[in-house]
Amino acid sequence: MSQDNNKLELILASTSPFRQSLLIEAGINFKAVAPNCNEDDLKNPNWNAITLTQNLAREKAKSLLSSYPNAFIIGSDQVLNYEGQIFGKPKTKENAFIQLKTINGKVHELITSVYICGPNKNEFIYTDITKLEMNDLSDDELKFYIEIDNPITSAGSYKIEKAGIQLFKTIKSDDHSSIQGLPMLAVLNQLNMWGITIKQRSIHKSKLFESALKVQKNAYSPYSKAKVASAILWEDNSITSGCNIENSSYGATVCAERVAIWSGLSKNPNQKIKEVLVLTDANPPWPPCGMCRQVISEFITQKAVVHITNTTGTWITKSWDELFPMSFEKSHLI
Ligand code: THU
């Protein structure tokens, strides 16, 4: 379809870390924005699960239309349906226990709707119904599970991508990602139909790489001899880059990541980091050091990704959660 669709931004009208992580893990370039509506005010008790989730998915996306008139906006909503009883997010551990106790040993449906709108009146709506059969667990086991995953923000009171998988006997779904709140196959196939292909919707790895490569030669590293460069993708899709600058005291050395971050923040102090790239000549490539991680964590969006690469093309992409417990080890120094 229209070539112009390729240049348009993709907005996820949700702050759900589960939905965001589905898009991040799939390597998709998007921006997560909180919908500008109050879900509870919109709900009508006469709606069934399908109508409810479709209406909420639509309202969430449309609430951002005036702020993002030239973007594709994805709204999504999910509830659990057990024999006509509809459950949303439990919000407390006590409610989570009540929800799990109700579906314990039984089959329930997870109803997940997605709505996408775009410029030129493009519209798409889809509902996935996944059937899950839960094992029969004791009260003690259910409480134990709630302590492990704390599933108070998940419709149905389980996190399927975490320990929640241990609760189930069978799962029947056309699109397993919808259990995490977003039917990814429907979304991606629809974007394809609108001309937003894998090349256009993927993250800007190559752009970040080019920006870092440009400044790598400027590294001032007579003491370590390591030339490190970094590029940061900010929420407004601007990129800043930097290289490491050493000093004879060495302790005053500033890593490439921090130089790139200071540069972005001094242009716009109110923005957050979406992606970080660190480029070295080392094999395996170096992850950000402990001090940089500390700094990155202060300015990063909740679910940003970090690309670690060397000039010979070894790439490691990590989510922030994966990276944070790792330390910058002696073996990484040359
Ligand atoms: N360095 C970076 O620029 N980023 C990192 O994440 C790790 C280390 C620099 C600092 C110093 O100039 C050299 O690499 C060796 O530690």
GROMACS .gro file of C-alpha atoms and ligand atoms in nm:
model
  350
    1MET     CA    1   0.000   0.000   0.000
    2SER     CA    2   0.104   0.359   0.052
    3GLN     CA    3   0.481   0.406   0.070
    4ASP     CA    4   0.419   0.679   0.327
    5ASN     CA    5   0.294   0.430   0.584
    6ASN     CA    6   0.654   0.319   0.621
    7LYS     CA    7   0.755   0.647   0.779
    8LEU     CA    8   0.474   0.657   1.033
    9GLU     CA    9   0.523   0.596   1.399
   10LEU     CA   10   0.377   0.296   1.577
   11ILE     CA   11   0.216   0.378   1.911
   12LEU     CA   12   0.114   0.122   2.169
   13ALA     CA   13  -0.168   0.274   2.372
   14SER     CA   14  -0.072   0.083   2.683
   15THR     CA   15   0.173   0.097   2.968
   16SER     CA   16   0.145  -0.277   3.029
   17PRO     CA   17   0.498  -0.417   3.060
   18PHE     CA   18   0.370  -0.749   2.917
   19ARG     CA   19   0.248  -0.595   2.592
   20GLN     CA   20   0.556  -0.380   2.564
   21SER     CA   21   0.784  -0.676   2.612
   22LEU     CA   22   0.609  -0.871   2.332
   23LEU     CA   23   0.687  -0.587   2.090
   24ILE     CA   24   1.039  -0.536   2.225
   25GLU     CA   25   1.127  -0.903   2.204
   26ALA     CA   26   0.998  -0.908   1.845
   27GLY     CA   27   1.239  -0.624   1.764
   28ILE     CA   28   0.969  -0.373   1.680
   29ASN     CA   29   1.023   0.001   1.687
   30PHE     CA   30   0.734   0.158   1.878
   31LYS     CA   31   0.652   0.404   2.146
   32ALA     CA   32   0.438   0.312   2.448
   33VAL     CA   33   0.198   0.587   2.559
   34ALA     CA   34  -0.058   0.572   2.840
   35PRO     CA   35  -0.412   0.593   2.696
   36ASN     CA   36  -0.589   0.916   2.773
   37CYS     CA   37  -0.910   0.762   2.910
   38ASN     CA   38  -1.040   0.610   3.229
   39GLU     CA   39  -1.113   0.241   3.167
   40ASP     CA   40  -1.344   0.206   3.463
   41ASP     CA   41  -1.568   0.491   3.342
   42LEU     CA   42  -1.607   0.328   3.001
   43LYS     CA   43  -1.718  -0.015   3.119
   44ASN     CA   44  -2.081  -0.106   3.074
   45PRO     CA   45  -2.202  -0.400   3.289
   46ASN     CA   46  -2.431  -0.519   3.007
   47TRP     CA   47  -2.145  -0.588   2.767
   48ASN     CA   48  -2.022  -0.941   2.717
   49ALA     CA   49  -1.648  -1.015   2.722
   50ILE     CA   50  -1.602  -0.966   2.348
   51THR     CA   51  -1.791  -0.636   2.330
   52LEU     CA   52  -1.620  -0.510   2.644
   53THR     CA   53  -1.265  -0.582   2.528
   54GLN     CA   54  -1.332  -0.454   2.175
   55ASN     CA   55  -1.482  -0.129   2.301
   56LEU     CA   56  -1.201  -0.072   2.549
   57ALA     CA   57  -0.930  -0.155   2.294
   58ARG     CA   58  -1.089   0.096   2.052
   59GLU     CA   59  -1.130   0.370   2.314
   60LYS     CA   60  -0.770   0.332   2.435
   61ALA     CA   61  -0.632   0.371   2.084
   62LYS     CA   62  -0.869   0.653   1.988
   63SER     CA   63  -0.786   0.846   2.304
   64LEU     CA   64  -0.442   0.915   2.154
   65LEU     CA   65  -0.561   1.005   1.803
   66SER     CA   66  -0.552   1.380   1.856
   67SER     CA   67  -0.198   1.363   2.000
   68TYR     CA   68  -0.072   1.127   1.725
   69PRO     CA   69  -0.276   1.202   1.412
   70ASN     CA   70  -0.008   1.058   1.183
   71ALA     CA   71   0.068   0.735   1.364
   72PHE     CA   72  -0.069   0.383   1.373
   73ILE     CA   73  -0.210   0.337   1.722
   74ILE     CA   74  -0.259  -0.004   1.882
   75GLY     CA   75  -0.511  -0.044   2.164
   76SER     CA   76  -0.573  -0.372   2.338
   77ASP     CA   77  -0.780  -0.511   2.621
   78GLN     CA   78  -0.816  -0.846   2.789
   79VAL     CA   79  -1.051  -1.017   3.031
   80LEU     CA   80  -1.101  -1.368   3.156
   81ASN     CA   81  -1.436  -1.534   3.091
   82TYR     CA   82  -1.541  -1.823   3.309
   83GLU     CA   83  -1.895  -1.941   3.237
   84GLY     CA   84  -2.013  -1.582   3.185
   85GLN     CA   85  -1.824  -1.438   3.484
   86ILE     CA   86  -1.580  -1.175   3.364
   87PHE     CA   87  -1.256  -1.111   3.550
   88GLY     CA   88  -1.016  -0.826   3.485
   89LYS     CA   89  -0.699  -0.742   3.674
   90PRO     CA   90  -0.729  -0.862   4.036
   91LYS     CA   91  -0.539  -0.556   4.172
   92THR     CA   92  -0.483  -0.728   4.512
   93LYS     CA   93  -0.344  -1.065   4.620
   94GLU     CA   94  -0.675  -1.146   4.791
   95ASN     CA   95  -0.865  -1.098   4.465
   96ALA     CA   96  -0.600  -1.295   4.277
   97PHE     CA   97  -0.666  -1.586   4.511
   98ILE     CA   98  -1.043  -1.561   4.455
   99GLN     CA   99  -0.994  -1.556   4.076
  100LEU     CA  100  -0.756  -1.851   4.074
  101LYS     CA  101  -0.976  -2.050   4.313
  102THR     CA  102  -1.273  -1.999   4.077
  103ILE     CA  103  -1.092  -2.129   3.768
  104ASN     CA  104  -0.892  -2.395   3.955
  105GLY     CA  105  -0.914  -2.731   3.776
  106LYS     CA  106  -1.147  -2.584   3.511
  107VAL     CA  107  -1.136  -2.454   3.156
  108HIS     CA  108  -1.167  -2.078   3.109
  109GLU     CA  109  -1.134  -1.841   2.815
  110LEU     CA  110  -0.902  -1.549   2.787
  111ILE     CA  111  -1.059  -1.289   2.560
  112THR     CA  112  -0.808  -1.049   2.407
  113SER     CA  113  -0.906  -0.776   2.164
  114VAL     CA  114  -0.683  -0.551   1.964
  115TYR     CA  115  -0.784  -0.243   1.769
  116ILE     CA  116  -0.552  -0.048   1.541
  117CYS     CA  117  -0.626   0.285   1.379
  118GLY     CA  118  -0.413   0.484   1.145
  119PRO     CA  119  -0.423   0.785   0.918
  120ASN     CA  120  -0.658   0.772   0.616
  121LYS     CA  121  -0.925   0.609   0.832
  122ASN     CA  122  -0.739   0.277   0.846
  123GLU     CA  123  -0.904   0.058   1.108
  124PHE     CA  124  -0.866  -0.299   1.224
  125ILE     CA  125  -1.026  -0.498   1.504
  126TYR     CA  126  -0.962  -0.855   1.611
  127THR     CA  127  -1.051  -1.074   1.907
  128ASP     CA  128  -0.857  -1.381   2.012
  129ILE     CA  129  -1.017  -1.644   2.231
  130THR     CA  130  -0.770  -1.874   2.402
  131LYS     CA  131  -0.891  -2.167   2.609
  132LEU     CA  132  -0.685  -2.262   2.912
  133GLU     CA  133  -0.734  -2.564   3.132
  134MET     CA  134  -0.597  -2.524   3.480
  135ASN     CA  135  -0.459  -2.801   3.697
  136ASP     CA  136  -0.636  -2.868   4.024
  137LEU     CA  137  -0.423  -2.704   4.291
  138SER     CA  138  -0.463  -2.680   4.668
  139ASP     CA  139  -0.528  -2.343   4.836
  140ASP     CA  140  -0.175  -2.361   4.968
  141GLU     CA  141  -0.032  -2.407   4.618
  142LEU     CA  142  -0.241  -2.121   4.478
  143LYS     CA  143  -0.117  -1.890   4.755
  144PHE     CA  144   0.239  -2.006   4.696
  145TYR     CA  145   0.203  -1.925   4.326
  146ILE     CA  146   0.067  -1.575   4.402
  147GLU     CA  147   0.375  -1.507   4.615
  148ILE     CA  148   0.609  -1.609   4.332
  149ASP     CA  149   0.458  -1.407   4.046
  150ASN     CA  150   0.252  -1.142   4.229
  151PRO     CA  151   0.007  -1.149   3.934
  152ILE     CA  152  -0.208  -0.858   4.054
  153THR     CA  153  -0.186  -0.668   3.724
  154SER     CA  154  -0.270  -0.968   3.502
  155ALA     CA  155  -0.627  -1.046   3.396
  156GLY     CA  156  -0.689  -1.395   3.530
  157SER     CA  157  -0.421  -1.367   3.801
  158TYR     CA  158  -0.140  -1.554   3.629
  159LYS     CA  159   0.169  -1.465   3.430
  160ILE     CA  160   0.199  -1.723   3.158
  161GLU     CA  161   0.552  -1.616   3.064
  162LYS     CA  162   0.664  -1.667   3.423
  163ALA     CA  163   0.579  -1.930   3.686
  164GLY     CA  164   0.215  -1.912   3.574
  165ILE     CA  165   0.291  -2.174   3.311
  166GLN     CA  166   0.308  -2.424   3.598
  167LEU     CA  167  -0.064  -2.384   3.664
  168PHE     CA  168  -0.192  -2.528   3.338
  169LYS     CA  169  -0.278  -2.861   3.183
  170THR     CA  170  -0.357  -2.746   2.828
  171ILE     CA  171  -0.367  -2.420   2.632
  172LYS     CA  172  -0.552  -2.395   2.301
  173SER     CA  173  -0.480  -2.081   2.106
  174ASP     CA  174  -0.441  -1.952   1.752
  175ASP     CA  175  -0.189  -1.698   1.880
  176HIS     CA  176  -0.012  -1.774   2.206
  177SER     CA  177   0.112  -1.415   2.243
  178SER     CA  178  -0.243  -1.297   2.308
  179ILE     CA  179  -0.219  -1.458   2.653
  180GLN     CA  180   0.027  -1.179   2.735
  181GLY     CA  181  -0.227  -0.920   2.625
  182LEU     CA  182  -0.161  -0.857   2.257
  183PRO     CA  183  -0.244  -1.089   1.964
  184MET     CA  184   0.087  -1.032   1.788
  185LEU     CA  185   0.013  -1.237   1.476
  186ALA     CA  186  -0.301  -1.038   1.401
  187VAL     CA  187  -0.117  -0.710   1.461
  188LEU     CA  188   0.184  -0.798   1.245
  189ASN     CA  189  -0.022  -0.943   0.960
  190GLN     CA  190  -0.239  -0.633   0.955
  191LEU     CA  191   0.064  -0.402   0.954
  192ASN     CA  192   0.197  -0.602   0.658
  193MET     CA  193  -0.130  -0.545   0.476
  194TRP     CA  194  -0.092  -0.172   0.533
  195GLY     CA  195   0.257  -0.185   0.386
  196ILE     CA  196   0.447  -0.167   0.714
  197THR     CA  197   0.682  -0.456   0.659
  198ILE     CA  198   0.942  -0.620   0.882
  199LYS     CA  199   1.209  -0.383   0.747
  200GLN     CA  200   1.010  -0.072   0.828
  201ARG     CA  201   0.875  -0.164   1.166
  202SER     CA  202   1.194  -0.306   1.314
  203ILE     CA  203   1.420  -0.120   1.552
  204HIS     CA  204   1.691   0.107   1.419
  205LYS     CA  205   1.982  -0.124   1.489
  206SER     CA  206   2.163  -0.025   1.173
  207LYS     CA  207   2.108   0.349   1.226
  208LEU     CA  208   2.244   0.323   1.578
  209PHE     CA  209   2.538   0.121   1.455
  210GLU     CA  210   2.626   0.381   1.190
  211SER     CA  211   2.612   0.668   1.441
  212ALA     CA  212   2.835   0.483   1.686
  213LEU     CA  213   3.081   0.380   1.416
  214LYS     CA  214   3.120   0.743   1.306
  215VAL     CA  215   3.248   0.852   1.648
  216GLN     CA  216   3.440   0.540   1.750
  217LYS     CA  217   3.760   0.675   1.592
  218ASN     CA  218   3.735   0.983   1.819
  219ALA     CA  219   3.778   0.778   2.136
  220TYR     CA  220   4.051   0.922   2.358
  221SER     CA  221   4.190   0.608   2.517
  222PRO     CA  222   4.570   0.621   2.531
  223TYR     CA  223   4.568   0.430   2.862
  224SER     CA  224   4.340   0.135   2.790
  225LYS     CA  225   4.373   0.147   2.406
  226ALA     CA  226   4.007   0.046   2.389
  227LYS     CA  227   3.794   0.239   2.144
  228VAL     CA  228   3.434   0.226   2.260
  229ALA     CA  229   3.139   0.407   2.105
  230SER     CA  230   2.775   0.427   2.198
  231ALA     CA  231   2.456   0.548   2.035
  232ILE     CA  232   2.132   0.620   2.218
  233LEU     CA  233   1.785   0.617   2.063
  234TRP     CA  234   1.559   0.859   2.250
  235GLU     CA  235   1.182   0.859   2.280
  236ASP     CA  236   1.149   1.126   2.012
  237ASN     CA  237   1.351   0.895   1.781
  238SER     CA  238   1.654   1.125   1.785
  239ILE     CA  239   1.994   0.959   1.819
  240THR     CA  240   2.296   1.087   2.009
  241SER     CA  241   2.636   0.923   2.011
  242GLY     CA  242   2.959   0.937   2.207
  243CYS     CA  243   3.296   0.770   2.261
  244ASN     CA  244   3.503   0.701   2.571
  245ILE     CA  245   3.727   0.982   2.695
  246GLU     CA  246   4.004   0.882   2.934
  247ASN     CA  247   4.223   1.086   3.160
  248SER     CA  248   4.558   1.013   3.325
  249SER     CA  249   4.383   0.979   3.658
  250TYR     CA  250   4.178   0.704   3.487
  251GLY     CA  251   3.913   0.736   3.757
  252ALA     CA  252   3.783   1.043   3.575
  253THR     CA  253   3.740   0.839   3.255
  254VAL     CA  254   3.395   0.871   3.102
  255CYS     CA  255   3.254   0.574   2.913
  256ALA     CA  256   3.103   0.607   2.567
  257GLU     CA  257   2.750   0.541   2.693
  258ARG     CA  258   2.761   0.826   2.940
  259VAL     CA  259   2.903   1.068   2.684
  260ALA     CA  260   2.617   0.976   2.447
  261ILE     CA  261   2.361   1.012   2.726
  262TRP     CA  262   2.493   1.351   2.849
  263SER     CA  263   2.480   1.475   2.492
  264GLY     CA  264   2.112   1.377   2.453
  265LEU     CA  265   2.010   1.508   2.793
  266SER     CA  266   2.179   1.841   2.741
  267LYS     CA  267   1.971   1.881   2.422
  268ASN     CA  268   1.646   1.771   2.586
  269PRO     CA  269   1.649   1.695   2.959
  270ASN     CA  270   1.293   1.560   2.971
  271GLN     CA  271   1.329   1.261   2.745
  272LYS     CA  272   1.391   0.894   2.812
  273ILE     CA  273   1.612   0.634   2.647
  274LYS     CA  274   1.447   0.376   2.417
  275GLU     CA  275   1.755   0.188   2.296
  276VAL     CA  276   2.124   0.178   2.381
  277LEU     CA  277   2.398   0.048   2.155
  278VAL     CA  278   2.753  -0.018   2.274
  279LEU     CA  279   3.019  -0.080   2.011
  280THR     CA  280   3.371  -0.207   2.078
  281ASP     CA  281   3.636  -0.403   1.892
  282ALA     CA  282   3.628  -0.669   2.163
  283ASN     CA  283   3.517  -1.026   2.112
  284PRO     CA  284   3.277  -1.099   2.274
  285PRO     CA  285   3.153  -0.740   2.275
  286TRP     CA  286   3.134  -0.550   2.604
  287PRO     CA  287   2.815  -0.487   2.796
  288PRO     CA  288   2.781  -0.146   2.966
  289CYS     CA  289   2.989  -0.121   3.284
  290GLY     CA  290   2.824  -0.103   3.627
  291MET     CA  291   2.844   0.276   3.645
  292CYS     CA  292   2.687   0.314   3.300
  293ARG     CA  293   2.410   0.073   3.393
  294GLN     CA  294   2.336   0.282   3.695
  295VAL     CA  295   2.318   0.595   3.479
  296ILE     CA  296   2.119   0.425   3.201
  297SER     CA  297   1.868   0.292   3.454
  298GLU     CA  298   1.799   0.647   3.569
  299PHE     CA  299   1.701   0.768   3.222
  300ILE     CA  300   1.566   0.459   3.049
  301THR     CA  301   1.204   0.377   2.967
  302GLN     CA  302   1.085   0.079   3.163
  303LYS     CA  303   1.136  -0.165   2.878
  304ALA     CA  304   1.420  -0.034   2.667
  305VAL     CA  305   1.668  -0.266   2.498
  306VAL     CA  306   2.045  -0.266   2.491
  307HIS     CA  307   2.240  -0.380   2.183
  308ILE     CA  308   2.593  -0.493   2.249
  309THR     CA  309   2.803  -0.531   1.939
  310ASN     CA  310   3.152  -0.532   1.795
  311THR     CA  311   3.273  -0.413   1.458
  312THR     CA  312   3.288  -0.768   1.321
  313GLY     CA  313   2.915  -0.812   1.350
  314THR     CA  314   2.855  -1.004   1.673
  315TRP     CA  315   2.527  -0.875   1.813
  316ILE     CA  316   2.372  -0.940   2.150
  317THR     CA  317   2.043  -0.770   2.228
  318LYS     CA  318   1.928  -0.768   2.589
  319SER     CA  319   1.628  -0.629   2.763
  320TRP     CA  320   1.713  -0.408   3.055
  321ASP     CA  321   1.581  -0.667   3.302
  322GLU     CA  322   1.821  -0.926   3.168
  323LEU     CA  323   2.117  -0.695   3.178
  324PHE     CA  324   2.083  -0.535   3.514
  325PRO     CA  325   2.197  -0.827   3.731
  326MET     CA  326   2.511  -0.875   3.516
  327SER     CA  327   2.831  -0.707   3.626
  328PHE     CA  328   3.115  -0.563   3.419
  329GLU     CA  329   3.373  -0.833   3.480
  330LYS     CA  330   3.753  -0.824   3.475
  331SER     CA  331   3.751  -1.053   3.170
  332HIS     CA  332   3.592  -0.769   2.974
  333LEU     CA  333   3.899  -0.549   3.022
  334ILE     CA  334   4.190  -0.564   2.782
  335THU     N1  335   3.430   0.162   2.844
  335THU     C1  336   3.320   0.221   2.783
  335THU     O1  337   3.332   0.323   2.717
  335THU     N2  338   3.199   0.162   2.802
  335THU     C2  339   3.177   0.047   2.875
  335THU     O2  340   3.064   0.008   2.896
  335THU     C3  341   3.292  -0.028   2.926
  335THU     C4  342   3.422   0.045   2.926
  335THU     C5  343   3.560   0.227   2.825
  335THU     C6  344   3.614   0.292   2.950
  335THU     C7  345   3.763   0.285   2.930
  335THU     O3  346   3.804   0.397   2.853
  335THU     C8  347   3.784   0.160   2.846
  335THU     O4  348   3.657   0.130   2.789
  335THU     C9  349   3.836   0.040   2.920
  335THU     O5  350   3.766   0.015   3.035
   0.00000   0.00000   0.00000
